[in-house]
CSV table of C-alpha atoms in Angstrom, one decimal:
chain,number,residue,atom,x,y,z
A,43,MET,CA,18.8,-31.6,6.6
A,44,ASN,CA,18.0,-29.8,9.8
A,45,LYS,CA,20.5,-29.7,12.7
A,46,ILE,CA,18.5,-29.8,15.9
A,47,HIS,CA,20.4,-30.1,19.2
A,48,PRO,CA,19.2,-32.9,21.5
A,49,LEU,CA,18.7,-30.4,24.3
A,50,ALA,CA,16.4,-28.2,22.2
A,51,THR,CA,12.6,-28.4,22.8
A,52,VAL,CA,10.7,-28.4,19.5
A,53,SER,CA,7.0,-29.2,19.3
A,54,PRO,CA,6.1,-31.9,16.9
A,55,GLU,CA,3.4,-29.5,15.7
A,56,ALA,CA,5.9,-26.9,14.6
A,57,LYS,CA,6.5,-26.7,10.8
A,58,LEU,CA,10.2,-26.5,10.0
A,59,GLY,CA,11.7,-25.8,6.6
A,60,ASP,CA,15.1,-27.2,5.4
A,61,ASN,CA,18.6,-26.5,6.6
A,62,ILE,CA,17.5,-25.1,9.9
A,63,GLU,CA,19.8,-25.0,12.9
A,64,ILE,CA,18.3,-25.1,16.4
A,65,GLY,CA,20.7,-24.8,19.4
A,66,PRO,CA,20.7,-26.3,22.9
A,67,TYR,CA,17.9,-25.2,25.2
A,68,ALA,CA,16.1,-23.3,22.4
A,69,PHE,CA,12.3,-23.7,22.7
A,70,ILE,CA,9.9,-23.8,19.7
A,71,ASP,CA,6.2,-24.1,20.4
A,72,ALA,CA,3.3,-25.6,18.5
A,73,ASN,CA,1.7,-23.6,15.6
A,74,VAL,CA,5.1,-22.1,14.6
A,75,GLU,CA,6.4,-22.0,11.0
A,76,ILE,CA,10.1,-21.5,10.4
A,77,GLY,CA,11.4,-21.1,6.9
A,78,ASP,CA,14.5,-22.6,5.2
A,79,GLY,CA,17.9,-21.7,6.4
A,80,CYS,CA,17.0,-20.2,9.8
A,81,ARG,CA,19.3,-20.3,12.8
A,82,ILE,CA,17.6,-20.5,16.2
A,83,LEU,CA,20.5,-20.1,18.7
A,84,PRO,CA,20.7,-21.5,22.2
A,85,HIS,CA,18.1,-20.3,24.7
A,86,ALA,CA,16.0,-18.5,22.1
A,87,VAL,CA,12.2,-18.9,22.6
A,88,ILE,CA,9.6,-18.9,19.9
A,89,PHE,CA,6.0,-19.2,21.2
A,90,GLN,CA,2.8,-20.1,19.4
A,91,TYR,CA,1.4,-18.4,16.3
A,92,VAL,CA,4.7,-17.2,14.8
A,93,LYS,CA,5.5,-17.5,11.1
A,94,MET,CA,9.1,-16.8,10.2
A,95,GLY,CA,10.5,-16.5,6.7
A,96,LYS,CA,13.8,-17.8,5.2
A,97,ASN,CA,17.4,-17.2,6.4
A,98,CYS,CA,16.5,-15.5,9.7
A,99,SER,CA,18.7,-15.6,12.8
A,100,VAL,CA,17.3,-15.5,16.4
A,101,PHE,CA,20.0,-15.0,19.0
A,102,PRO,CA,20.2,-16.3,22.6
A,103,GLY,CA,17.6,-14.9,25.0
A,104,ALA,CA,15.3,-13.5,22.3
A,105,VAL,CA,11.6,-14.1,22.8
A,106,ILE,CA,9.2,-14.1,19.8
A,107,GLY,CA,5.5,-14.5,20.1
A,108,ALA,CA,4.9,-13.9,23.8
A,109,ILE,CA,1.3,-12.7,24.5
A,110,PRO,CA,0.8,-8.9,24.3
A,111,GLN,CA,1.5,-6.7,27.4
A,112,ASP,CA,-1.9,-5.3,27.0
A,113,LEU,CA,-4.7,-5.6,29.6
A,114,LYS,CA,-7.3,-5.8,26.7
A,115,PHE,CA,-5.8,-9.1,25.5
A,116,GLU,CA,-8.3,-11.9,26.3
A,117,GLY,CA,-6.3,-15.0,25.2
A,118,GLU,CA,-7.4,-14.8,21.5
A,119,VAL,CA,-5.4,-16.3,18.7
A,120,THR,CA,-3.2,-13.6,17.2
A,121,PHE,CA,0.1,-13.7,15.3
A,122,VAL,CA,3.7,-12.6,14.7
A,123,GLU,CA,4.8,-12.6,11.0
A,124,ILE,CA,8.5,-12.2,10.2
A,125,GLY,CA,9.9,-11.8,6.7
A,126,ASP,CA,13.1,-13.2,5.2
A,127,ASN,CA,16.6,-12.4,6.3
A,128,VAL,CA,15.6,-10.9,9.6
A,129,THR,CA,18.1,-10.8,12.5
A,130,VAL,CA,16.8,-10.7,16.1
A,131,ARG,CA,19.7,-10.2,18.4
A,132,GLU,CA,20.1,-11.1,22.1
A,133,CYS,CA,17.2,-10.6,24.4
A,134,ALA,CA,15.0,-8.8,21.9
A,135,THR,CA,11.3,-9.3,22.2
A,136,ILE,CA,8.4,-9.3,19.7
A,137,ASN,CA,4.9,-9.6,21.1
A,138,ARG,CA,1.8,-11.0,19.3
A,139,GLY,CA,-1.1,-8.8,18.1
A,140,THR,CA,-4.4,-8.2,19.8
A,141,LYS,CA,-8.0,-8.5,18.8
A,142,ALA,CA,-8.8,-5.1,20.2
A,143,SER,CA,-6.6,-3.3,17.6
A,144,GLY,CA,-8.5,-4.8,14.7
A,145,LYS,CA,-5.2,-6.1,13.4
A,146,GLY,CA,-4.3,-9.2,15.3
A,147,VAL,CA,-0.7,-9.4,14.0
A,148,THR,CA,2.7,-7.9,14.6
A,149,ARG,CA,4.9,-7.8,11.5
A,150,ILE,CA,8.6,-7.5,10.8
A,151,GLY,CA,9.6,-6.9,7.2
A,152,ASP,CA,12.4,-8.5,5.2
A,153,ASN,CA,16.1,-7.7,5.9
A,154,THR,CA,15.4,-5.9,9.2
A,155,LEU,CA,17.7,-5.9,12.1
A,156,LEU,CA,16.5,-5.8,15.7
A,157,MET,CA,19.5,-5.3,17.9
A,158,SER,CA,19.9,-6.5,21.5
A,159,TYR,CA,17.2,-5.7,24.0
A,160,THR,CA,14.9,-4.1,21.5
A,161,HIS,CA,11.1,-4.5,22.1
A,162,VAL,CA,8.4,-4.6,19.4
A,163,ALA,CA,5.0,-4.4,21.1
A,164,HIS,CA,1.6,-5.8,19.9
A,165,ASP,CA,0.3,-4.9,16.5
A,166,CYS,CA,3.4,-3.0,15.4
A,167,ASN,CA,4.4,-3.0,11.7
A,168,VAL,CA,8.1,-2.7,11.1
A,169,GLY,CA,9.0,-2.4,7.4
A,170,LYS,CA,11.8,-3.8,5.3
A,171,HIS,CA,15.5,-2.9,5.8
A,172,CYS,CA,14.8,-1.2,9.1
A,173,ILE,CA,17.3,-1.1,12.0
A,174,LEU,CA,16.2,-0.8,15.6
A,175,VAL,CA,19.4,-0.2,17.6
A,176,SER,CA,19.9,-1.7,21.1
A,177,TYR,CA,17.4,-0.8,23.9
A,178,THR,CA,14.9,0.8,21.5
A,179,GLY,CA,11.3,0.1,22.4
A,180,ILE,CA,8.2,0.7,20.2
A,181,ALA,CA,4.9,0.7,21.9
A,182,GLY,CA,1.7,-0.9,20.6
A,183,GLU,CA,0.4,-0.2,17.0
A,184,THR,CA,3.5,1.8,16.0
A,185,ASP,CA,4.3,1.8,12.3
A,186,VAL,CA,7.9,2.0,11.1
A,187,ASP,CA,8.2,2.3,7.3
A,188,ASP,CA,10.9,0.8,5.1
A,189,TRP,CA,14.6,1.8,5.6
A,190,ALA,CA,14.0,3.7,8.9
A,191,ILE,CA,16.7,3.6,11.5
A,192,LEU,CA,16.0,4.2,15.2
A,193,GLY,CA,19.0,5.1,17.3
A,194,GLY,CA,19.9,3.3,20.5
A,195,GLY,CA,17.6,3.8,23.5
A,196,THR,CA,14.8,5.4,21.4
A,197,VAL,CA,11.3,5.0,22.9
A,198,VAL,CA,8.2,5.4,20.8
A,199,HIS,CA,4.7,6.3,22.0
A,200,GLN,CA,1.9,4.0,20.9
A,201,PHE,CA,0.1,4.7,17.6
A,202,SER,CA,3.1,6.7,16.4
A,203,LYS,CA,4.3,6.5,12.8
A,204,ILE,CA,7.8,6.8,11.4
A,205,GLY,CA,8.3,7.4,7.8
A,206,CYS,CA,10.5,5.7,5.2
A,207,HIS,CA,14.2,6.5,5.2
A,208,ALA,CA,13.9,8.5,8.5
A,209,MET,CA,16.8,8.5,10.9
A,210,ILE,CA,16.2,9.1,14.6
A,211,GLY,CA,19.0,10.0,17.0
A,212,GLY,CA,19.8,7.8,20.0
A,213,GLY,CA,17.9,8.4,23.2
A,214,SER,CA,15.0,10.1,21.5
A,215,LYS,CA,11.5,10.2,22.9
A,216,ILE,CA,9.0,10.0,20.1
A,217,ASN,CA,5.5,11.3,20.8
A,218,LYS,CA,4.8,12.7,17.4
A,219,ASP,CA,5.0,11.2,13.9
A,220,ILE,CA,8.4,11.3,12.1
A,221,PRO,CA,7.9,12.2,8.4
A,222,PRO,CA,9.7,10.4,5.6
A,223,TYR,CA,13.4,11.1,4.9
A,224,ALA,CA,13.7,13.2,8.0
A,225,LEU,CA,16.6,13.4,10.4
A,226,CYS,CA,15.3,13.9,14.0
A,227,GLY,CA,16.8,14.1,17.4
A,228,ARG,CA,17.3,16.4,20.5
A,229,ASP,CA,15.1,16.6,23.5
A,230,PRO,CA,12.3,17.3,22.9
A,231,VAL,CA,12.6,15.5,19.6
A,232,CYS,CA,12.4,17.8,16.6
A,233,PHE,CA,13.0,17.9,12.8
A,234,ALA,CA,16.7,18.6,12.3
A,235,GLY,CA,17.0,18.3,8.5
A,236,ILE,CA,16.9,15.4,6.1
A,237,ASN,CA,18.7,12.0,6.3
A,238,ILE,CA,21.1,13.1,3.6
A,239,VAL,CA,23.8,10.4,4.4
A,240,GLY,CA,21.3,7.6,4.3
A,241,LEU,CA,19.7,8.8,1.1
A,242,ARG,CA,23.0,9.0,-0.6
A,243,ARG,CA,23.9,5.5,0.5
A,244,ARG,CA,20.7,4.2,-1.0
A,245,GLY,CA,21.3,5.8,-4.4
A,246,PHE,CA,19.1,8.9,-4.2
A,247,SER,CA,20.4,11.4,-6.7
A,248,SER,CA,21.6,14.9,-5.7
A,249,ASP,CA,18.6,16.5,-7.5
A,250,THR,CA,16.2,14.3,-5.6
A,251,ILE,CA,17.8,15.0,-2.3
A,252,ARG,CA,17.7,18.7,-3.1
A,253,THR,CA,14.0,18.5,-3.9
A,254,ILE,CA,13.3,16.8,-0.6
A,255,LYS,CA,15.3,19.5,1.3
A,256,ASP,CA,13.3,22.2,-0.5
A,257,ILE,CA,10.0,20.6,0.3
A,258,TYR,CA,10.8,20.5,4.0
A,259,ASP,CA,12.1,24.1,3.9
A,260,THR,CA,8.7,25.0,2.6
A,261,ILE,CA,6.9,23.1,5.2
A,262,TYR,CA,9.0,24.0,8.2
A,263,PHE,CA,10.9,27.3,7.5
A,264,GLN,CA,8.8,29.6,5.4
A,265,GLY,CA,6.4,30.7,8.0
A,266,TYR,CA,3.4,28.5,7.1
A,267,ASN,CA,1.4,26.3,9.3
A,268,ILE,CA,1.7,22.6,8.4
A,269,SER,CA,-1.6,22.6,6.3
A,270,ASP,CA,-0.6,25.6,4.3
A,271,GLY,CA,2.9,24.3,3.9
A,272,ILE,CA,1.9,21.1,2.3
A,273,ALA,CA,-0.6,23.0,0.1
A,274,LYS,CA,2.3,25.1,-1.1
A,275,VAL,CA,4.4,22.0,-1.7
A,276,GLU,CA,1.6,20.3,-3.7
A,277,ALA,CA,1.1,23.5,-5.9
A,278,GLY,CA,4.8,24.4,-6.2
A,279,PHE,CA,6.6,21.1,-6.8
A,280,PRO,CA,6.2,18.6,-9.7
A,281,GLN,CA,4.7,15.3,-8.9
A,282,SER,CA,7.2,12.7,-7.7
A,283,GLU,CA,7.3,9.6,-5.5
A,284,GLU,CA,9.2,11.6,-2.8
A,285,ARG,CA,6.8,14.6,-2.9
A,286,ASP,CA,3.8,12.4,-2.7
A,287,ASN,CA,5.3,10.3,0.2
A,288,ILE,CA,5.7,13.4,2.2
A,289,ILE,CA,2.4,14.9,1.5
A,290,ASN,CA,0.4,11.7,2.0
A,291,PHE,CA,2.2,10.9,5.2
A,292,ILE,CA,1.6,14.3,6.8
A,293,ARG,CA,-2.1,14.4,5.7
A,294,ALA,CA,-2.6,10.9,7.2
A,295,SER,CA,-0.9,11.7,10.5
A,296,LYS,CA,-3.3,11.5,13.5
A,297,ARG,CA,-0.7,12.5,16.1
A,298,GLY,CA,0.8,15.3,14.1
A,299,ILE,CA,4.4,15.5,12.9
A,300,VAL,CA,7.4,16.6,15.0
A,301,GLN,CA,8.1,20.3,15.2
A,302,SER,CA,11.2,22.0,13.6
A,303,LEU,CA,14.2,23.3,15.4
A,304,ARG,CA,13.8,26.4,17.4
A,305,ALA,CA,13.7,29.7,15.6
A,306,GLY,CA,17.1,30.7,14.2
A,307,GLU,CA,18.4,27.1,14.1
A,308,ARG,CA,17.6,26.3,10.5
A,309,PRO,CA,19.6,23.1,9.6
A,310,ASN,CA,22.4,23.0,7.1
A,311,VAL,CA,22.0,19.8,5.0
A,312,ASP,CA,24.1,20.8,2.0
């Protein structure tokens, strides 16, 4: 049985699952689907063309499904798709996709946390188990892969890509792609090592972590340009999921990946 407060506004055309809680002054538009067990707290707003999975929580002041903040948007039908167990905290915003991008959908993966005042722009793809800390903003068509964490106040240039298991320090300005497993920060943002704490917490073995470190040492700290560095990695390291993730990410990068620390500041990640 759903628990809908009498002061909430819920369109009769919205599709609601079971055991949903909707608080006072929440607004749910037509063409919205909300899965079982979701909590839509007071003053949250869900506009049209949003599909939300199970057991999600949307906190007061959050706005999901507003039209894109993009002058190329012409009123077309586009979407927001949210997975299961997603938490959208106070005053966070998630905009719909655009036709111009060729995607038409903004996606948030399962088990992701969007903290207060975060912004996910049109046509972004945020993976599973990600954390966007308060005041982070990702511009249109940004891809954030699974398990990435963006520190508070991070701002991300449009079309950027952030690899899986990457960790970005708070207040960073991202204008290049962040490769998988990387620890990045400073101003200007740069590669500062690998996300060793995060990888350990997620069960990566010591040998795997060492291999990732050695791969990035080859790419960043042995005097090669990026192309030659990944060629050396491909020739010198046995095939593995981690090696292939790094190689494929860098080769697919259109903006280029972040630079390393300044000369003489090789990171210690032991």
